[in-house]
Amino acid sequence: MSVRILGGVAKGRALKVPQSARPSTARLRKSLFDLLYSRTPDGATFIDLHGGSGAIGLEAASRGYQVTLIEKDSRAIKDIEQSARDLELRVRVLRGDTNVLIGQLPPHDIIFADPPYAQDVPKLARQILGSPLMGEDSLLIVQHPSQTRFDEMEGFAAERRTYGSNVLTLYTRQPAGELP
């Protein structure tokens, strides 16, 4: 399977994706990065908590973000690293379990989570929002199936964007004066 980078220095170049991967659709990736373009500064830090195929993280690197990907599967890590070399993109890949690493990493400007479907996505979102990874001005983006519902997260504003059967839920901290 092949996926193309949609923007930035590697625009139009193919990324090899293993058959077992489920990369985000081109429509969703384009919408995600169009949304980020107006909200984030150049050179912002971007972490993909579930590297998988690498499509999101490598797209971010192509567009100038400082990218870290987390992945626990050693074959997926090799594929991501090879794709980054082929595309001449700089990314940092951490091997490990996202649930453990999020408590050990510094804040990032953009945090992207597209966990395996079997994972408790609302629980993961709560864990990230309460971790040091979520800085004062961070943006958490969680990709999930449309039937997944989240409780309100106190102190955070949520925005939901639907793309077919997938949803991006975006979280930002509410300013202190806007808390209920």
Short mmCIF file of C-alpha atoms in Angstrom, two decimals, residues 4 17 47 56 88-89 100 120 130 134 149 163 173 175:
data_model
loop_
_atom_site.label_atom_id
_atom_site.label_comp_id
_atom_site.label_asym_id
_atom_site.label_seq_id
_atom_site.Cartn_x
_atom_site.Cartn_y
_atom_site.Cartn_z
CA ARG A 4 1.38 10.23 -0.67
CA VAL A 17 2.81 1.56 4.27
CA ILE A 47 4.10 14.35 18.73
CA ILE A 56 0.68 11.69 10.11
CA GLU A 88 14.80 13.16 3.59
CA LEU A 89 12.79 14.16 6.66
CA VAL A 100 3.94 4.93 29.96
CA ASP A 120 -10.32 3.00 25.64
CA GLY A 130 -3.59 15.29 32.89
CA MET A 134 -0.14 18.83 27.77
CA ARG A 149 -18.26 9.65 22.89
CA TYR A 163 -14.85 13.15 8.41
CA ARG A 173 -7.08 24.55 27.88
CA PRO A 175 -8.40 30.36 30.08
#
